Amino acid sequence: MTQSVRAENGFAYGVVGADIHVFGDGIPVYLLQRWRPPPSTDDSFLREVPSRMLNARFAVVAFTGRTAELAALRRWRDEGPHLAVRWLHAPGGQGKTRLADHFARESADDGWQVVTAMHGPGSVIPPPGSQDLGAAADGTLLVIDYADRWPLSHLLWLFSNALLHQPEVPARILLLARGDDIWPAVRASLANLQAGTSTQFLPPLPGGPQDGEGGRSPRTEMFAVAHDNFAARYGVPFLRVETPSALAGDDFGLTLSVHLAALVAVDAHVAGRRAPPDLAGLTCYLLDREHLHWARLHGEGGHEIDPTARTFTTPPDAMNRTVFTAALTGPMAPAQGLDVVAGLDLKLPAHRVLADHAICYPPADPAQETVLEPLYPDRLSEDFLALTLPGHHAEYPAQPWARATVGTLLTGATDPATLPWTPRAVTFLASAAQRWPHVGPRHLYPLLAAAPRVAVAAGSAALTTLAQLDDIAPELLEAIAAHFPPFKQPHPNLDPGIAAVSTRLLPHRLSRAGHLNDPGIVRHEHSVRLYHAGQLEESLAAAEENVRAYRALDHNKLRHPVEAELVKRNLAIALTAYGMRLSAVGRRADALAATEESIRILRELTGRDDQHRSSLASALLNRGRDLVQADRWVDATVTTQECVALFRELAADDPVTHEPDLSASLVALGLCLGLTTPEGSVAALQEGIAILRRLSQTNAATHTEALAGALSNLAKALWRIGESGVPAAQEAAALHRRLAAVHPVSYESRLANVLAGSAVHLIYARQGAEALAAAHESVSILRRLARRQPQVHASELAEALASLSIVLLAIGRRNDAIAVTDEAVAVRRRMAAADPGFEARLAVVLLLAINLRTDAGGSMLEEAVVLLAEAGAVIERHDTMPAQLSKGYREARVRLADRLNAGGHCAAADDLRRTVPKPPTEEDASM
């Protein structure tokens, strides 16, 4: 297969066998490329700047050690589900990239297609060309470096790529990261893809120079291999130097540190110098070699870019500042690089400086026309930033211009969010501050104190790194947190970092709480932040602790009755939030109990003061939703009607604050009235949707989710009164699909529910093919979710299976419909066994299975009799079983008896007719 790629406006990129996700300006969200082995590199090129030999992409040092870790990766690749994702994390310099590269080489040799993904947004424009990723292979391995620096929404787009979802080809995604703070949100999102998930921490290298039995430790072995590989590049293959005693220290648990020690040992021996004894000295030694290279190039005349043009003209001091800038910005397009260098005011032509810089630091990919390639590895680049900034005591020349350069790059623009290098610069400086104590207090912290919005613009990974710094002041983190978006709404690309800051600040905020009520407010917001970051169990624990703390308050310390009332109100709010968190993890009975306690408190307070009506109405709305989940429809209707009445009063006085709540309560009421008063259900939903459409005109981001859910419910209500629900269902599905594309963890289950409902509407509109496609997609999504979180998604899966069964029956596939219904029955049985409150729903799907078998006849009739007995036992156990369910049971029994009689099973038919329960009388119904 061939692919022709045509460039328009200077840009072209294509793939075969995969998707391309692009922004509105046509720039890809990410780039996929086949993994390539390291290029062959000239020894003289490497010796010019020894740090090049530490760059993992040149693979100068043969892979050694990490046998257990490599074996774990092999097992992960070869075993498990069709799609599996692993988060491999460790500090910078620990050897993640080297391990991943070796694993990639092995996988390619074993017949796997190995692909790398590079984050696309920013200043780097991909080269024209294409990638054929459609070749047959034993599997696909996708490797993503710096995964913790990707916005979550961009990772989710990548996970949905067709490359990873080929029916006969297993797929593995290996994500490399320094930390695991973003992993809970990523893992939750992957539940929608039926993916196996796991983490792997790359520990420090164990051991000192000698192990206990006189053999060589992993560090010693790695030093020896690295030493020999470096010596070969220097042309002294038989060189032997003594293993440094410092290798046993904590600093040398990193692969990079051991390689650095070996490299400096070889270079110093060849140069006739003494290698420094500690890690800081080794780093300075290597950076000194960078300076020497710049000076030699500037002082010699033979380094010509073009023989007919000029020679290298950038002096070492200007090159120093340019390399410092590149460490902060990372590679970028030439036009933007020219602007950045021009802003340094080097008194030199910017294009010449960039050309000279490229001689020292050529692009990582020669096919990409980028400039300002940074110093590698990243850890060395971070150390270079730290040592160039004044304030340290190492024997390395700090520069007076360094602080100003950082300030210009990060705060020179009006909005730091518009600068593509802000995430890298802040993250690198924060990482450097973890090892160099002067970077934070003297440089990074004052900058962020003056412009705290820079930290937020830097994104989730930078916020997480800042939160991990031991010496960062809580007051600075508070200043940064003041620029966070409101906590009530999720913000997927920032939430993990915000949660990390919130966790770090929690003890500080609690210690500064001036009033007995204040800690509860702090814990409540913290719980919400954790929930949005995908840390559901941690969020539940915080909410539970909040309720416990409010209960334990010493009311004797409250100075005034008003304070006591305020504490009581906030206990009620804490209980409402606790109920929501319990519901989120599937503990619905506990959730309902917490919410009902909240309502009791708020009723008491509202009886004395109307200002509590809003809190009471919100708690009633949550109770109504919990009651619906428990199939207590009558109670749910009464509760929600009271909620609507309260929010109507509140919205009349303050529509800006309370109209969103009024719309939510109307939609909930429409859902409750669906079975008993269908016309009232339609009216309530239409009123709620009218409010939501009006609100969406000014704030679509906030109200799209609610509008999508309301439209889905309206489609069902219209169908019940004999009107077409297809347009509403299709609009709801389109809105949910848009939401799920951005944040599947929150919205894909809702998309599945909408699709299930849409399938039924479509089948009644005689659109069989469209109905079957929607039903299959719904079941596929919910099967994946229910495998990971059965308590949360099992009920939705059973509903989706029932919808699929109805569609299959309507298009004439009765046997398939029976098989799908049996799966739904199995799901409902498990749910009812764990919680008898679900027995009504079990009875509903049992009746469906019975009727399908009755219509099929033959040997299916015996199975129908058995299922009928089960359904009867379930219904008889509960006096509160809905009347419609009892009626359906009686009708199913009569139909089955008639069918048995027609098939010659007269005795069995007579047995069923003799025991048909009588319908309730009017007197019974009124009791």
CSV table of N, CA, C and O in Angstrom, one decimal, residues 841-920:
chain,number,residue,atom,x,y,z
A,841,ARG,N,-36.4,-5.3,39.6
A,841,ARG,CA,-35.8,-5.3,38.2
A,841,ARG,C,-35.5,-6.7,37.7
A,841,ARG,O,-35.5,-7.0,36.5
A,842,LEU,N,-35.1,-7.6,38.7
A,842,LEU,CA,-34.9,-9.0,38.3
A,842,LEU,C,-36.2,-9.5,37.7
A,842,LEU,O,-36.2,-10.2,36.7
A,843,ALA,N,-37.3,-9.2,38.4
A,843,ALA,CA,-38.6,-9.7,37.9
A,843,ALA,C,-39.0,-9.2,36.5
A,843,ALA,O,-39.5,-10.0,35.7
A,844,VAL,N,-38.7,-8.0,36.2
A,844,VAL,CA,-38.9,-7.4,34.9
A,844,VAL,C,-38.2,-8.2,33.8
A,844,VAL,O,-38.8,-8.6,32.8
A,845,VAL,N,-36.9,-8.4,34.0
A,845,VAL,CA,-36.2,-9.1,33.0
A,845,VAL,C,-36.5,-10.6,32.9
A,845,VAL,O,-36.5,-11.2,31.8
A,846,LEU,N,-36.9,-11.2,34.0
A,846,LEU,CA,-37.4,-12.6,34.0
A,846,LEU,C,-38.7,-12.7,33.2
A,846,LEU,O,-38.8,-13.6,32.4
A,847,LEU,N,-39.6,-11.7,33.3
A,847,LEU,CA,-40.8,-11.7,32.5
A,847,LEU,C,-40.5,-11.6,31.0
A,847,LEU,O,-41.1,-12.3,30.1
A,848,LEU,N,-39.5,-10.8,30.7
A,848,LEU,CA,-39.1,-10.7,29.3
A,848,LEU,C,-38.5,-12.0,28.8
A,848,LEU,O,-38.9,-12.5,27.7
A,849,ALA,N,-37.7,-12.7,29.6
A,849,ALA,CA,-37.2,-14.0,29.2
A,849,ALA,C,-38.3,-15.1,29.0
A,849,ALA,O,-38.3,-15.9,28.1
A,850,ILE,N,-39.3,-15.0,29.9
A,850,ILE,CA,-40.4,-15.9,29.9
A,850,ILE,C,-41.2,-15.7,28.6
A,850,ILE,O,-41.5,-16.7,27.8
A,851,ASN,N,-41.5,-14.5,28.3
A,851,ASN,CA,-42.4,-14.2,27.1
A,851,ASN,C,-41.7,-14.6,25.8
A,851,ASN,O,-42.3,-15.1,24.8
A,852,LEU,N,-40.3,-14.4,25.7
A,852,LEU,CA,-39.6,-14.8,24.6
A,852,LEU,C,-39.7,-16.3,24.3
A,852,LEU,O,-39.8,-16.8,23.2
A,853,ARG,N,-39.5,-17.0,25.4
A,853,ARG,CA,-39.6,-18.5,25.3
A,853,ARG,C,-41.0,-19.0,25.0
A,853,ARG,O,-41.2,-20.0,24.3
A,854,THR,N,-42.0,-18.3,25.6
A,854,THR,CA,-43.3,-18.7,25.3
A,854,THR,C,-43.6,-18.5,23.8
A,854,THR,O,-44.2,-19.4,23.1
A,855,ASP,N,-43.2,-17.4,23.2
A,855,ASP,CA,-43.4,-17.2,21.8
A,855,ASP,C,-42.6,-18.2,20.9
A,855,ASP,O,-43.0,-18.6,19.8
A,856,ALA,N,-41.4,-18.6,21.4
A,856,ALA,CA,-40.6,-19.5,20.6
A,856,ALA,C,-41.2,-20.9,20.6
A,856,ALA,O,-41.1,-21.6,19.6
A,857,GLY,N,-41.8,-21.3,21.7
A,857,GLY,CA,-42.4,-22.6,21.8
A,857,GLY,C,-41.4,-23.8,21.9
A,857,GLY,O,-40.3,-23.6,22.2
A,858,GLY,N,-41.9,-25.0,21.6
A,858,GLY,CA,-41.1,-26.2,21.6
A,858,GLY,C,-40.4,-26.4,22.9
A,858,GLY,O,-41.1,-26.3,24.0
A,859,SER,N,-39.1,-26.8,22.9
A,859,SER,CA,-38.4,-27.1,24.1
A,859,SER,C,-38.3,-25.9,25.0
A,859,SER,O,-38.0,-26.0,26.2
A,860,MET,N,-38.4,-24.7,24.5
A,860,MET,CA,-38.3,-23.5,25.3
A,860,MET,C,-39.4,-23.3,26.3
A,860,MET,O,-39.3,-22.6,27.3
A,861,LEU,N,-40.6,-24.0,26.1
A,861,LEU,CA,-41.7,-23.9,27.0
A,861,LEU,C,-41.3,-24.4,28.4
A,861,LEU,O,-41.7,-23.9,29.5
A,862,GLU,N,-40.6,-25.5,28.5
A,862,GLU,CA,-40.2,-26.0,29.8
A,862,GLU,C,-39.3,-25.0,30.6
A,862,GLU,O,-39.4,-24.9,31.8
A,863,GLU,N,-38.4,-24.4,29.8
A,863,GLU,CA,-37.6,-23.4,30.5
A,863,GLU,C,-38.4,-22.2,30.9
A,863,GLU,O,-38.1,-21.6,32.0
A,864,ALA,N,-39.4,-21.9,30.2
A,864,ALA,CA,-40.3,-20.7,30.5
A,864,ALA,C,-41.0,-21.1,31.8
A,864,ALA,O,-41.2,-20.2,32.7
A,865,VAL,N,-41.5,-22.3,32.0
A,865,VAL,CA,-42.1,-22.7,33.3
A,865,VAL,C,-41.2,-22.5,34.5
A,865,VAL,O,-41.6,-22.0,35.5
A,866,VAL,N,-40.0,-22.9,34.3
A,866,VAL,CA,-39.0,-22.8,35.4
A,866,VAL,C,-38.8,-21.3,35.8
A,866,VAL,O,-38.8,-20.9,36.9
A,867,LEU,N,-38.6,-20.5,34.7
A,867,LEU,CA,-38.4,-19.1,35.0
A,867,LEU,C,-39.6,-18.4,35.6
A,867,LEU,O,-39.5,-17.5,36.4
A,868,LEU,N,-40.8,-18.9,35.2
A,868,LEU,CA,-42.1,-18.3,35.7
A,868,LEU,C,-42.2,-18.5,37.2
A,868,LEU,O,-42.6,-17.7,38.0
A,869,ALA,N,-41.8,-19.7,37.6
A,869,ALA,CA,-41.8,-20.0,39.1
A,869,ALA,C,-40.8,-19.1,39.8
A,869,ALA,O,-41.2,-18.6,40.9
A,870,GLU,N,-39.7,-18.8,39.2
A,870,GLU,CA,-38.7,-17.9,39.9
A,870,GLU,C,-39.3,-16.5,39.9
A,870,GLU,O,-39.2,-15.8,41.0
A,871,ALA,N,-39.9,-16.1,38.8
A,871,ALA,CA,-40.5,-14.7,38.8
A,871,ALA,C,-41.6,-14.6,39.9
A,871,ALA,O,-41.7,-13.6,40.6
A,872,GLY,N,-42.5,-15.7,40.0
A,872,GLY,CA,-43.5,-15.6,40.9
A,872,GLY,C,-43.0,-15.5,42.4
A,872,GLY,O,-43.5,-14.8,43.2
A,873,ALA,N,-42.0,-16.3,42.7
A,873,ALA,CA,-41.4,-16.3,44.0
A,873,ALA,C,-40.8,-14.9,44.3
A,873,ALA,O,-41.0,-14.4,45.5
A,874,VAL,N,-40.2,-14.3,43.4
A,874,VAL,CA,-39.7,-12.9,43.6
A,874,VAL,C,-40.8,-11.9,43.9
A,874,VAL,O,-40.7,-11.1,44.8
A,875,ILE,N,-41.8,-12.0,43.1
A,875,ILE,CA,-42.9,-11.0,43.2
A,875,ILE,C,-43.7,-11.2,44.5
A,875,ILE,O,-44.0,-10.3,45.2
A,876,GLU,N,-43.9,-12.5,44.9
A,876,GLU,CA,-44.6,-12.8,46.2
A,876,GLU,C,-43.9,-12.4,47.4
A,876,GLU,O,-44.5,-12.2,48.5
A,877,ARG,N,-42.6,-12.3,47.3
A,877,ARG,CA,-41.8,-11.9,48.5
A,877,ARG,C,-41.9,-10.4,48.9
A,877,ARG,O,-41.5,-10.0,50.0
A,878,HIS,N,-42.5,-9.6,48.0
A,878,HIS,CA,-42.5,-8.2,48.2
A,878,HIS,C,-43.9,-7.6,48.1
A,878,HIS,O,-44.5,-7.7,47.0
A,879,ASP,N,-44.4,-7.1,49.2
A,879,ASP,CA,-45.8,-6.5,49.2
A,879,ASP,C,-45.8,-5.2,48.4
A,879,ASP,O,-46.8,-4.7,47.9
A,880,THR,N,-44.6,-4.6,48.2
A,880,THR,CA,-44.5,-3.2,47.6
A,880,THR,C,-44.2,-3.4,46.1
A,880,THR,O,-43.8,-2.4,45.5
A,881,MET,N,-44.3,-4.6,45.5
A,881,MET,CA,-43.9,-4.7,44.1
A,881,MET,C,-44.9,-3.9,43.3
A,881,MET,O,-46.1,-3.9,43.5
A,882,PRO,N,-44.5,-3.1,42.3
A,882,PRO,CA,-45.3,-2.3,41.5
A,882,PRO,C,-46.5,-3.1,40.9
A,882,PRO,O,-46.3,-4.3,40.5
A,883,ALA,N,-47.7,-2.5,40.8
A,883,ALA,CA,-48.9,-3.2,40.3
A,883,ALA,C,-48.7,-3.6,38.9
A,883,ALA,O,-49.2,-4.7,38.5
A,884,GLN,N,-48.0,-2.8,38.1
A,884,GLN,CA,-47.8,-3.2,36.7
A,884,GLN,C,-47.0,-4.5,36.6
A,884,GLN,O,-47.2,-5.3,35.6
A,885,LEU,N,-46.1,-4.7,37.5
A,885,LEU,CA,-45.3,-5.9,37.5
A,885,LEU,C,-46.1,-7.1,37.8
A,885,LEU,O,-46.0,-8.2,37.1
A,886,SER,N,-47.0,-7.0,38.8
A,886,SER,CA,-47.9,-8.1,39.1
A,886,SER,C,-48.8,-8.4,37.9
A,886,SER,O,-49.1,-9.6,37.6
A,887,LYS,N,-49.3,-7.4,37.3
A,887,LYS,CA,-50.1,-7.5,36.1
A,887,LYS,C,-49.4,-8.3,35.0
A,887,LYS,O,-49.9,-9.2,34.3
A,888,GLY,N,-48.2,-7.9,34.7
A,888,GLY,CA,-47.3,-8.5,33.7
A,888,GLY,C,-47.1,-10.0,34.0
A,888,GLY,O,-47.1,-10.8,33.1
A,889,TYR,N,-46.9,-10.3,35.3
A,889,TYR,CA,-46.7,-11.7,35.7
A,889,TYR,C,-48.0,-12.5,35.4
A,889,TYR,O,-47.9,-13.6,34.9
A,890,ARG,N,-49.2,-12.0,35.7
A,890,ARG,CA,-50.4,-12.7,35.5
A,890,ARG,C,-50.6,-12.9,34.0
A,890,ARG,O,-51.0,-14.0,33.5
A,891,GLU,N,-50.3,-11.9,33.2
A,891,GLU,CA,-50.5,-12.0,31.7
A,891,GLU,C,-49.5,-13.1,31.1
A,891,GLU,O,-49.8,-13.8,30.3
A,892,ALA,N,-48.2,-13.0,31.6
A,892,ALA,CA,-47.3,-14.0,31.2
A,892,ALA,C,-47.7,-15.4,31.5
A,892,ALA,O,-47.5,-16.4,30.7
A,893,ARG,N,-48.3,-15.6,32.7
A,893,ARG,CA,-48.7,-16.9,33.1
A,893,ARG,C,-49.8,-17.4,32.2
A,893,ARG,O,-49.8,-18.6,31.8
A,894,VAL,N,-50.8,-16.6,31.9
A,894,VAL,CA,-51.9,-17.0,31.0
A,894,VAL,C,-51.4,-17.3,29.6
A,894,VAL,O,-51.8,-18.3,29.0
A,895,ARG,N,-50.5,-16.5,29.1
A,895,ARG,CA,-50.0,-16.7,27.7
A,895,ARG,C,-49.2,-18.1,27.7
A,895,ARG,O,-49.4,-18.9,26.7
A,896,LEU,N,-48.4,-18.3,28.7
A,896,LEU,CA,-47.7,-19.6,28.7
A,896,LEU,C,-48.6,-20.8,28.9
A,896,LEU,O,-48.4,-21.8,28.2
A,897,ALA,N,-49.7,-20.7,29.7
A,897,ALA,CA,-50.6,-21.8,29.8
A,897,ALA,C,-51.3,-22.0,28.5
A,897,ALA,O,-51.5,-23.2,28.1
A,898,ASP,N,-51.7,-21.0,27.8
A,898,ASP,CA,-52.3,-21.2,26.5
A,898,ASP,C,-51.4,-21.9,25.5
A,898,ASP,O,-51.8,-22.8,24.7
A,899,ARG,N,-50.1,-21.5,25.5
A,899,ARG,CA,-49.2,-22.1,24.6
A,899,ARG,C,-48.9,-23.5,24.9
A,899,ARG,O,-48.7,-24.4,24.0
A,900,LEU,N,-48.8,-23.8,26.2
A,900,LEU,CA,-48.6,-25.2,26.6
A,900,LEU,C,-49.8,-26.1,26.2
A,900,LEU,O,-49.6,-27.2,25.7
A,901,ASN,N,-51.0,-25.6,26.4
A,901,ASN,CA,-52.2,-26.3,26.0
A,901,ASN,C,-52.2,-26.6,24.5
A,901,ASN,O,-52.5,-27.7,24.0
A,902,ALA,N,-51.8,-25.5,23.7
A,902,ALA,CA,-51.8,-25.7,22.2
A,902,ALA,C,-50.8,-26.7,21.8
A,902,ALA,O,-50.9,-27.4,20.8
A,903,GLY,N,-49.7,-26.9,22.6
A,903,GLY,CA,-48.7,-27.8,22.3
A,903,GLY,C,-48.9,-29.2,22.8
A,903,GLY,O,-48.0,-30.0,22.7
A,904,GLY,N,-50.0,-29.4,23.4
A,904,GLY,CA,-50.4,-30.7,23.9
A,904,GLY,C,-50.0,-31.0,25.3
A,904,GLY,O,-50.1,-32.1,25.8
A,905,HIS,N,-49.5,-30.0,26.0
A,905,HIS,CA,-49.1,-30.1,27.4
A,905,HIS,C,-50.2,-29.7,28.3
A,905,HIS,O,-50.1,-28.7,29.1
A,906,CYS,N,-51.3,-30.4,28.3
A,906,CYS,CA,-52.6,-30.0,28.9
A,906,CYS,C,-52.5,-29.9,30.4
A,906,CYS,O,-53.0,-29.0,31.1
A,907,ALA,N,-51.8,-30.9,31.0
A,907,ALA,CA,-51.7,-31.0,32.5
A,907,ALA,C,-50.9,-29.8,33.0
A,907,ALA,O,-51.3,-29.2,34.0
A,908,ALA,N,-49.8,-29.5,32.3
A,908,ALA,CA,-49.0,-28.4,32.8
A,908,ALA,C,-49.7,-27.1,32.6
A,908,ALA,O,-49.7,-26.2,33.5
A,909,ALA,N,-50.5,-27.0,31.5
A,909,ALA,CA,-51.3,-25.8,31.3
A,909,ALA,C,-52.4,-25.6,32.4
A,909,ALA,O,-52.6,-24.5,32.9
A,910,ASP,N,-53.0,-26.7,32.8
A,910,ASP,CA,-54.0,-26.7,33.8
A,910,ASP,C,-53.4,-26.3,35.2
A,910,ASP,O,-54.1,-25.5,35.9
A,911,ASP,N,-52.2,-26.8,35.4
A,911,ASP,CA,-51.6,-26.4,36.7
A,911,ASP,C,-51.4,-24.9,36.8
A,911,ASP,O,-51.6,-24.2,37.8
A,912,LEU,N,-50.9,-24.3,35.7
A,912,LEU,CA,-50.7,-22.8,35.6
A,912,LEU,C,-52.0,-22.1,35.8
A,912,LEU,O,-52.1,-21.1,36.5
A,913,ARG,N,-53.1,-22.5,35.1
A,913,ARG,CA,-54.4,-21.8,35.2
A,913,ARG,C,-55.0,-21.9,36.6
A,913,ARG,O,-55.6,-20.9,37.1
A,914,ARG,N,-54.8,-23.0,37.3
A,914,ARG,CA,-55.4,-23.2,38.6
A,914,ARG,C,-54.7,-22.2,39.6
A,914,ARG,O,-55.3,-21.9,40.6
A,915,THR,N,-53.5,-21.8,39.4
A,915,THR,CA,-52.7,-21.0,40.4
A,915,THR,C,-52.5,-19.6,39.9
A,915,THR,O,-51.7,-18.9,40.5
A,916,VAL,N,-53.3,-19.2,38.9
A,916,VAL,CA,-53.1,-17.8,38.5
A,916,VAL,C,-53.6,-16.8,39.6
A,916,VAL,O,-54.8,-17.0,40.0
A,917,PRO,N,-52.8,-15.9,40.1
A,917,PRO,CA,-53.2,-15.0,41.1
A,917,PRO,C,-54.3,-14.1,40.6
A,917,PRO,O,-54.3,-13.7,39.5
A,918,LYS,N,-55.3,-13.8,41.5
A,918,LYS,CA,-56.3,-12.8,41.1
A,918,LYS,C,-55.8,-11.4,41.1
A,918,LYS,O,-54.9,-11.1,41.9
A,919,PRO,N,-56.3,-10.6,40.2
A,919,PRO,CA,-55.9,-9.2,40.2
A,919,PRO,C,-56.4,-8.5,41.5
A,919,PRO,O,-57.4,-8.9,42.0
A,920,PRO,N,-55.7,-7.5,42.0
A,920,PRO,CA,-56.1,-6.8,43.2
A,920,PRO,C,-57.5,-6.1,43.0
A,920,PRO,O,-57.7,-5.6,41.9
